[in-house]
Amino acid sequence: MENVIHEECGVFGVFSPDTKDVASLCYYGLFALQHRGQESAGIVVNDDGVFNYLKDTGLVSQIFDAERLSKLGPGNMAVGHVRYGTTGSGDRKNAQPIVVNHLKGNMALAHNGNLVNSYELRTELEEQGSIFHSTSDTEVIAYVITKERLHTKNIEDAVCEALGRLEGAYSLIIMSPSKLIAARDPHGFRPLCYGQRDDGTYIIASETCALDAVNARFIREIEPGEVVTITKDGIKSNREHCGGKKSFCVFEYLYIARPDSICEGCSVHAARIRAGELLAEAYPIDADIVVGVPDSGTDAAIGYSHRSGIPYDIGLIKNKYIGRTFIAPAQGLREEMVSIKLNVVRPVIEGKRVILVDDSIVRGTTCAKIVKRLREGGAAEVHLLSSAPKYLNPCYYGVDIDTRETLIAANHPTEEIAKIVGADSIHFLSIEDVKKITGGDGTGFCYACFDGLYPTKTPTNAEKSRFERKISTNPKFADRYK
Ligand code: AMP
């Protein structure tokens, strides 16, 4: 049942006062968001209402080159997307942005997050005759908006109406022939912000690091439940869905977002440093060096070192030319890729009692391999610290967290986990402490993967292949005919 659909994505939008090479701006923005998804990417350029687009599987740099970008042509708006999804993964049909032609015009849509009611919505739409081409719930969002558009006076009103129907996590960028719209679900699970370049071009992006990449000055975050519409006449905002229980994903700080981004007013780097400091306060360990698992464990390792006084050193080197291990969704391949990706710096490790800091321990397979490598490299002791609390529950809001059966902390007590991964000791940041990492009182965040307190209803059907089952001719899904 808890085989969840996964979408860790990045979205990017451009609105320029004049016609220019918006495709390249979008390309640079997506490049800066590549860490949010490496499976597919796409750019849609709007040239006076004509949408030109290219989307494919692969990294941004593999899909786009100068020639392909120039073929997208000049325009005054663009929407881009990077995707990591395991539903129909590797499949071009799920690449975004989605482009649709509806009764009132064109629309391009880029989405980050996961709905919790997409199964019900899709079933309802199918019963009314809708035909779906993909297996991602983004197409469901596109249908809901275009249906609302039939009886609203403009696209932004249709988006506002849709917000009342969509439940779960969604940070959206929507492009119509004349408007660029940013919308965030009322809980604000995923980040979304906007800024402006000196030439007047507005930029909407998942993270501030993408604004920096295109020299845009950060203006503000889109508020949870807000719909922001950019037109030639300026910006307007609709807040009729604001005021819900804010639940920003705390895992954005620990793992997903880039350390140079600011989310909800808090630096991701600073939050990770604090997580490391809190680990040092909670678990003082007699050791010689602190080593972070690159890249997402590095900041917390520095924090541990600062607070404990134990020197930080670079004991692991990451091959920069390989994507995140999770580029390969199949577990077998993923395990092999760990050794290609990380290597030990022997002189740093040899004979040392090592404190190894990782951002999170999910299945325990990656860290087991890293601990083994450190031991092979001559480490005298390895104490493993996780800057995330114990992963006990699946995420329904867009983070690829596996079934509960494979979550190591959900199935083994702490001492047993240490034995399984081969560490001398293992410690996790406590839930009380993770609430302190952003420097506030800890309210306004979602901790469901750690504490099981979901801010919304949970999906009735969270099966990974729930939509594949609907469209597949594969005999394993034959029960759909019953
Ligand atoms: P494992 O314990 O083998 O599942 O691997 C955990 C490591 O994978 C962490 O140290 C993270 O760097 C990384 N990770 C954490 N969350 C995710 C995720 N949602 N998808 C892919 N990798 C992740």
XYZ file of C-alpha atoms and ligand atoms in Angstrom:
505
model
C 0.000 0.000 0.000
C 2.733 2.459 0.879
C 4.511 2.140 -2.408
C 4.383 5.863 -2.992
C 4.510 7.836 -6.174
C 7.527 10.087 -6.224
C 8.139 13.549 -7.600
C 11.124 15.580 -6.541
C 11.118 18.378 -9.027
C 12.241 21.884 -9.790
C 10.209 24.536 -11.599
C 11.316 27.740 -13.280
C 9.448 30.529 -15.085
C 10.424 33.657 -17.016
C 8.296 36.715 -17.866
C 10.112 39.346 -19.898
C 8.719 42.774 -20.784
C 10.072 42.311 -24.312
C 10.830 39.478 -26.699
C 14.231 37.906 -26.184
C 16.108 34.671 -25.628
C 14.009 33.496 -22.687
C 14.931 29.866 -23.465
C 18.518 30.458 -22.391
C 17.435 32.140 -19.153
C 15.257 29.121 -18.474
C 18.135 26.789 -19.277
C 20.425 28.500 -16.749
C 17.667 28.431 -14.154
C 17.047 24.733 -14.664
C 20.767 24.104 -14.513
C 20.770 25.605 -11.021
C 17.820 23.387 -10.069
C 19.288 20.185 -11.477
C 19.774 18.797 -7.955
C 15.957 18.642 -7.615
C 15.583 16.114 -10.406
C 17.793 14.436 -12.968
C 15.425 12.196 -14.806
C 13.857 14.524 -17.337
C 13.699 18.206 -18.170
C 11.772 20.511 -20.443
C 11.391 24.118 -21.568
C 8.336 25.727 -23.160
C 8.802 29.127 -24.822
C 5.850 31.413 -25.472
C 6.203 33.517 -28.590
C 3.103 35.664 -28.814
C 0.820 32.805 -27.878
C 2.662 30.163 -29.898
C 4.238 27.557 -27.617
C 7.489 25.928 -28.724
C 8.830 23.237 -26.498
C 11.371 20.527 -25.997
C 11.309 17.986 -23.223
C 13.105 14.726 -22.850
C 14.665 12.320 -20.417
C 18.163 13.114 -19.164
C 20.052 15.983 -17.585
C 19.471 19.594 -18.622
C 22.898 19.700 -20.268
C 22.175 16.508 -22.198
C 18.819 17.633 -23.525
C 19.652 21.213 -24.472
C 22.508 22.686 -26.459
C 22.875 26.066 -28.178
C 21.213 24.848 -31.340
C 18.239 23.287 -29.602
C 17.759 26.364 -27.442
C 17.826 28.619 -30.479
C 15.198 26.438 -32.153
C 12.885 27.203 -29.257
C 13.116 30.740 -30.572
C 12.757 34.107 -28.918
C 9.738 34.838 -26.785
C 8.642 36.828 -23.778
C 7.780 33.924 -21.487
C 9.120 30.496 -20.691
C 8.442 27.687 -18.257
C 10.901 24.950 -17.373
C 10.960 21.829 -15.272
C 13.393 19.227 -13.977
C 11.919 15.973 -12.770
C 12.791 13.032 -10.676
C 9.989 10.551 -10.596
C 9.810 6.839 -10.337
C 6.284 6.543 -11.630
C 6.687 5.624 -15.258
C 10.272 6.640 -14.632
C 12.591 7.077 -17.561
C 9.466 7.665 -19.560
C 9.265 10.684 -21.815
C 5.505 10.875 -21.490
C 5.872 12.039 -17.897
C 8.376 14.785 -18.710
C 7.178 18.294 -17.950
C 6.088 21.033 -18.492
C 2.772 19.671 -19.700
C 1.377 21.606 -22.665
C -2.339 21.509 -23.376
C -4.636 23.188 -25.879
C -8.047 23.818 -24.399
C -11.162 25.631 -25.469
C -9.852 28.999 -24.280
C -6.239 28.727 -25.444
C -2.916 27.098 -24.618
C -1.517 26.324 -21.239
C 1.862 25.050 -20.071
C 2.155 23.683 -16.562
C 5.132 22.735 -14.401
C 4.560 21.080 -11.035
C 6.606 20.157 -7.990
C 4.969 18.026 -5.311
C 2.378 15.306 -5.055
C -1.364 15.419 -4.667
C -3.036 13.227 -2.078
C -6.349 13.165 -3.962
C -5.098 12.642 -7.518
C -6.493 9.122 -7.693
C -10.017 10.299 -6.865
C -9.745 13.311 -9.172
C -8.435 11.238 -12.054
C -11.109 8.589 -11.624
C -13.780 11.280 -11.550
C -12.386 12.893 -14.704
C -12.107 9.552 -16.483
C -15.690 8.769 -15.637
C -16.596 11.996 -17.407
C -14.679 10.904 -20.489
C -11.265 12.510 -19.966
C -8.336 10.765 -21.590
C -4.922 10.803 -19.919
C -1.618 10.524 -21.733
C 0.717 10.304 -18.774
C 0.803 8.575 -15.433
C 1.800 11.591 -13.372
C -0.700 13.546 -11.336
C 0.390 16.781 -13.034
C -1.903 15.953 -15.914
C -4.730 15.705 -13.393
C -3.923 19.261 -12.287
C -3.955 20.421 -15.916
C -7.411 18.896 -16.407
C -8.799 20.401 -13.219
C -7.581 23.875 -14.224
C -8.823 23.668 -17.814
C -12.215 22.440 -16.626
C -12.472 25.355 -14.227
C -11.440 27.660 -17.052
C -14.652 26.781 -18.903
C -16.693 28.794 -16.440
C -14.260 31.403 -15.111
C -13.481 34.716 -16.767
C -9.725 34.203 -16.859
C -6.999 31.638 -16.241
C -5.961 32.985 -12.829
C -9.521 32.569 -11.538
C -9.504 29.021 -12.911
C -6.276 28.347 -10.993
C -7.852 29.747 -7.805
C -10.895 27.512 -8.269
C -8.581 24.542 -8.877
C -6.795 25.214 -5.593
C -10.053 24.407 -3.856
C -10.091 20.968 -5.490
C -6.437 19.934 -5.327
C -5.212 18.463 -2.041
C -1.617 17.804 -1.141
C 1.634 19.366 -2.246
C 1.940 21.523 -5.327
C 4.119 24.406 -6.306
C 2.973 25.319 -9.795
C 4.047 27.559 -12.646
C 1.373 28.011 -15.287
C 1.811 29.842 -18.563
C -1.048 31.066 -20.745
C -0.572 33.008 -23.995
C -0.357 36.282 -22.044
C 0.203 35.401 -18.368
C 2.664 33.671 -16.108
C 1.117 32.345 -12.914
C 2.723 30.955 -9.767
C 0.618 29.035 -7.259
C 1.423 27.217 -4.063
C -0.758 24.805 -2.123
C -2.316 26.180 1.079
C 0.156 24.202 3.243
C 3.178 25.414 1.285
C 4.885 22.002 1.343
C 7.318 22.813 -1.469
C 9.232 26.051 -2.001
C 8.406 28.672 -4.636
C 9.694 32.219 -4.887
C 10.035 35.035 -7.360
C 12.438 37.811 -8.183
C 13.317 40.320 -10.882
C 16.288 41.086 -13.067
C 17.551 44.601 -13.707
C 16.054 44.461 -17.208
C 12.605 44.032 -15.634
C 12.278 40.299 -16.337
C 10.384 38.444 -13.631
C 11.651 35.025 -12.597
C 9.726 32.378 -10.651
C 11.745 29.490 -9.242
C 11.665 26.598 -6.804
C 14.745 27.894 -5.035
C 16.568 31.185 -4.644
C 19.777 29.633 -6.021
C 18.063 29.631 -9.436
C 17.241 33.339 -9.092
C 20.921 33.974 -8.360
C 21.897 31.947 -11.441
C 20.102 34.405 -13.734
C 20.971 37.561 -11.773
C 17.477 38.051 -10.460
C 16.958 39.874 -7.177
C 14.862 37.838 -4.732
C 11.548 39.612 -4.078
C 9.681 37.127 -1.906
C 8.281 33.641 -1.543
C 4.876 32.840 -2.987
C 2.725 32.448 0.132
C 1.066 29.103 0.844
C -2.311 29.221 -0.929
C -1.378 32.299 -2.983
C -1.845 32.686 -6.727
C 0.451 35.311 -8.256
C -0.258 36.451 -11.814
C 2.282 38.323 -13.925
C 1.113 40.166 -17.048
C 2.373 43.101 -19.098
C 0.377 45.304 -16.694
C 2.289 44.076 -13.637
C 1.773 41.632 -10.788
C -1.375 40.802 -8.883
C -2.030 38.358 -6.123
C -5.015 36.317 -5.011
C -4.907 35.151 -1.410
C -8.322 33.560 -1.029
C -6.738 30.168 -0.255
C -4.147 31.568 2.165
C -4.380 31.143 5.909
C -4.209 27.338 6.099
C -1.848 25.381 8.331
C 1.598 26.088 6.945
C 3.602 22.870 6.606
C 6.860 23.483 4.764
C 8.844 20.276 4.259
C 11.721 20.198 6.748
C 13.559 17.717 4.530
C 14.077 20.554 2.039
C 16.598 21.919 4.570
C 18.202 18.604 5.372
C 18.601 17.159 1.904
C 16.620 18.439 -1.064
C 17.418 22.143 -1.374
C 20.830 23.535 -2.208
C 22.775 25.008 0.737
C 23.044 28.384 -1.020
C 19.257 28.690 -1.168
C 17.082 30.510 1.341
C 13.787 28.788 2.102
C 11.105 30.450 4.209
C 13.597 33.092 5.238
C 16.137 30.574 6.538
C 19.420 29.688 4.869
C 19.590 25.986 4.039
C 23.297 26.023 4.897
C 22.632 27.623 8.296
C 19.914 25.062 9.053
C 22.292 22.196 8.255
C 25.049 23.737 10.383
C 22.574 24.006 13.276
C 21.549 20.369 12.784
C 25.234 19.418 13.153
C 25.656 21.599 16.235
C 22.591 20.041 17.841
C 23.972 16.578 17.076
C 27.220 17.552 18.818
C 25.322 18.749 21.884
C 23.171 15.630 22.039
C 25.897 13.089 21.247
C 29.375 14.043 22.447
C 31.697 11.348 21.095
C 35.392 10.850 21.781
C 36.839 10.866 18.260
C 39.688 12.280 16.128
C 37.975 13.699 13.058
C 34.573 14.632 11.705
C 33.831 13.669 8.108
C 30.712 14.606 6.162
C 29.177 12.467 3.453
C 29.352 14.785 0.431
C 27.477 16.811 -0.484
C 24.440 16.948 1.724
C 26.204 15.754 4.910
C 29.040 18.294 4.657
C 27.375 21.312 6.294
C 26.090 19.307 9.266
C 29.559 17.770 9.708
C 31.051 21.281 9.867
C 28.416 22.180 12.468
C 29.316 19.124 14.547
C 32.988 20.017 14.308
C 32.422 23.671 15.335
C 30.419 22.717 18.380
C 32.516 19.719 19.497
C 35.955 21.131 18.728
C 36.866 17.923 16.881
C 38.544 18.852 13.579
C 36.612 18.535 10.354
C 38.412 16.936 7.451
C 37.694 15.799 3.940
C 37.748 12.035 4.281
C 35.500 11.264 1.328
C 35.725 12.530 -2.224
C 32.735 12.631 -4.456
C 33.039 12.203 -8.177
C 31.455 15.425 -9.416
C 30.620 14.055 -12.809
C 28.005 11.644 -11.616
C 24.492 12.639 -10.626
C 22.995 11.894 -7.275
C 22.847 8.152 -6.713
C 19.121 8.379 -6.899
C 19.380 9.035 -10.602
C 19.153 5.252 -10.786
C 15.892 4.236 -9.195
C 16.610 0.503 -9.297
C 18.076 -0.492 -5.965
C 20.719 -2.850 -7.423
C 22.202 -0.225 -9.668
C 21.934 2.370 -6.941
C 24.110 0.292 -4.637
C 26.810 -0.198 -7.242
C 26.851 3.489 -7.946
C 27.856 4.341 -4.387
C 31.349 3.014 -4.932
C 31.722 4.852 -8.206
C 30.554 8.019 -6.572
C 32.516 8.152 -3.319
C 36.094 7.309 -2.487
C 38.055 7.469 0.757
C 41.014 9.786 1.343
C 43.211 7.225 3.053
C 45.728 9.499 4.850
C 42.865 11.379 6.489
C 41.090 8.265 7.705
C 43.869 5.825 8.544
C 44.043 4.939 12.237
C 41.447 7.613 13.120
C 38.292 7.429 15.175
C 35.865 8.930 12.674
C 32.582 10.706 13.232
C 30.731 10.295 9.966
C 27.834 12.698 9.399
C 25.208 11.958 6.763
C 22.058 13.927 6.045
C 19.759 10.962 6.473
C 19.587 7.211 6.745
C 16.701 5.833 4.781
C 17.243 2.204 3.862
C 20.683 2.057 5.394
C 22.284 0.564 2.310
C 24.262 3.624 1.206
C 25.730 4.353 4.611
C 26.606 0.672 5.142
C 28.745 0.861 2.022
C 30.365 4.101 3.125
C 31.145 2.722 6.583
C 32.687 -0.329 4.942
C 34.843 1.872 2.709
C 36.039 3.877 5.706
C 37.003 0.689 7.518
C 38.814 -0.567 4.426
C 40.562 2.802 4.366
C 41.907 2.104 7.860
C 39.442 3.907 10.159
C 39.861 2.727 13.755
C 36.249 3.519 14.657
C 33.261 4.820 12.718
C 30.439 6.593 14.544
C 27.569 7.416 12.229
C 25.381 10.447 12.823
C 22.284 11.361 10.865
C 21.265 15.006 10.720
C 17.704 13.839 10.002
C 15.658 12.033 12.642
C 14.685 8.411 12.106
C 12.742 7.928 8.890
C 9.648 6.065 9.977
C 6.919 6.990 7.523
C 6.424 7.405 3.788
C 6.099 10.890 2.323
C 2.971 11.693 0.312
C 4.090 15.194 -0.572
C 6.780 14.645 -3.158
C 9.846 13.119 -1.513
C 11.002 9.737 -2.665
C 10.792 7.807 0.576
C 10.355 4.134 0.122
C 7.851 1.770 1.647
C 7.824 1.438 5.413
C 9.100 -2.133 5.065
C 12.402 -0.881 3.651
C 12.933 2.012 6.064
C 15.661 0.686 8.312
C 14.673 2.746 11.368
C 11.071 1.587 11.100
C 12.163 -2.008 11.421
C 15.141 -2.075 13.781
C 16.105 -0.552 17.128
C 19.070 1.845 17.089
C 21.741 -0.624 18.322
C 20.663 -3.123 15.708
C 20.943 -0.484 12.951
C 24.526 0.208 14.047
C 25.281 -3.503 13.683
C 23.570 -3.744 10.294
C 25.469 -0.787 8.816
C 28.708 -1.843 10.527
C 29.159 1.326 12.637
C 30.538 1.437 16.194
C 27.589 3.606 17.144
C 24.762 5.371 15.383
C 22.768 8.430 16.413
C 19.902 10.366 14.875
C 18.907 13.976 15.402
C 15.860 13.954 17.651
C 12.484 15.260 16.504
C 12.716 17.945 19.221
C 16.049 19.090 17.771
C 15.025 19.031 14.097
C 12.336 21.535 15.109
C 15.136 23.926 16.117
C 17.191 23.887 12.925
C 15.475 26.850 11.286
C 15.997 28.987 14.369
C 12.273 29.474 15.059
C 9.815 27.671 17.300
C 9.503 24.750 14.871
C 5.887 25.434 13.915
C 4.875 25.761 10.279
C 6.765 22.699 9.067
C 5.886 19.174 7.995
C 7.732 16.439 9.917
C 5.420 13.616 8.826
C 8.184 11.306 7.571
C 9.620 11.429 11.097
C 6.590 11.775 13.370
C 3.761 10.400 11.211
C 1.619 13.524 11.744
C 0.377 14.197 8.217
C -1.012 17.715 7.718
C -3.582 16.454 5.176
C -5.590 13.311 4.645
C -3.399 10.531 3.307
C -4.041 9.103 -0.159
C -6.587 6.322 -0.529
C -4.411 4.830 -3.240
C -0.723 5.594 -2.948
C 0.437 2.648 -4.980
C 3.392 3.602 -7.143
C 1.851 2.137 -10.276
C -1.676 3.307 -9.559
C -1.919 5.146 -12.865
C 0.173 2.630 -14.826
C -2.346 0.047 -13.746
C -5.079 2.102 -15.363
C -3.427 2.425 -18.757
C -1.242 -0.643 -19.011
C -1.876 -3.648 -21.204
C 0.631 -5.531 -19.067
C -0.943 -8.814 -17.893
C 0.177 -8.084 -14.323
C -2.444 -5.338 -14.315
C -5.145 -7.621 -15.770
C -7.242 -7.189 -12.644
C -8.305 -3.790 -13.898
C -10.706 -5.535 -16.257
C -12.405 -7.384 -13.437
P 19.952 4.846 2.163
O 19.981 4.918 3.652
O 20.795 3.802 1.565
O 18.532 4.742 1.651
O 20.533 6.202 1.597
C 20.304 7.403 2.234
C 21.034 8.455 1.508
O 20.349 8.719 0.272
C 21.029 9.756 2.278
O 22.261 9.952 2.863
C 20.758 10.811 1.258
O 21.949 11.431 0.832
C 20.126 10.090 0.122
N 18.678 10.340 0.148
C 17.925 10.797 1.129
N 16.660 10.913 0.745
C 16.592 10.512 -0.495
C 15.558 10.421 -1.445
N 14.340 10.816 -1.161
N 15.870 9.942 -2.641
C 17.093 9.557 -2.909
N 18.129 9.646 -2.083
C 17.887 10.115 -0.892
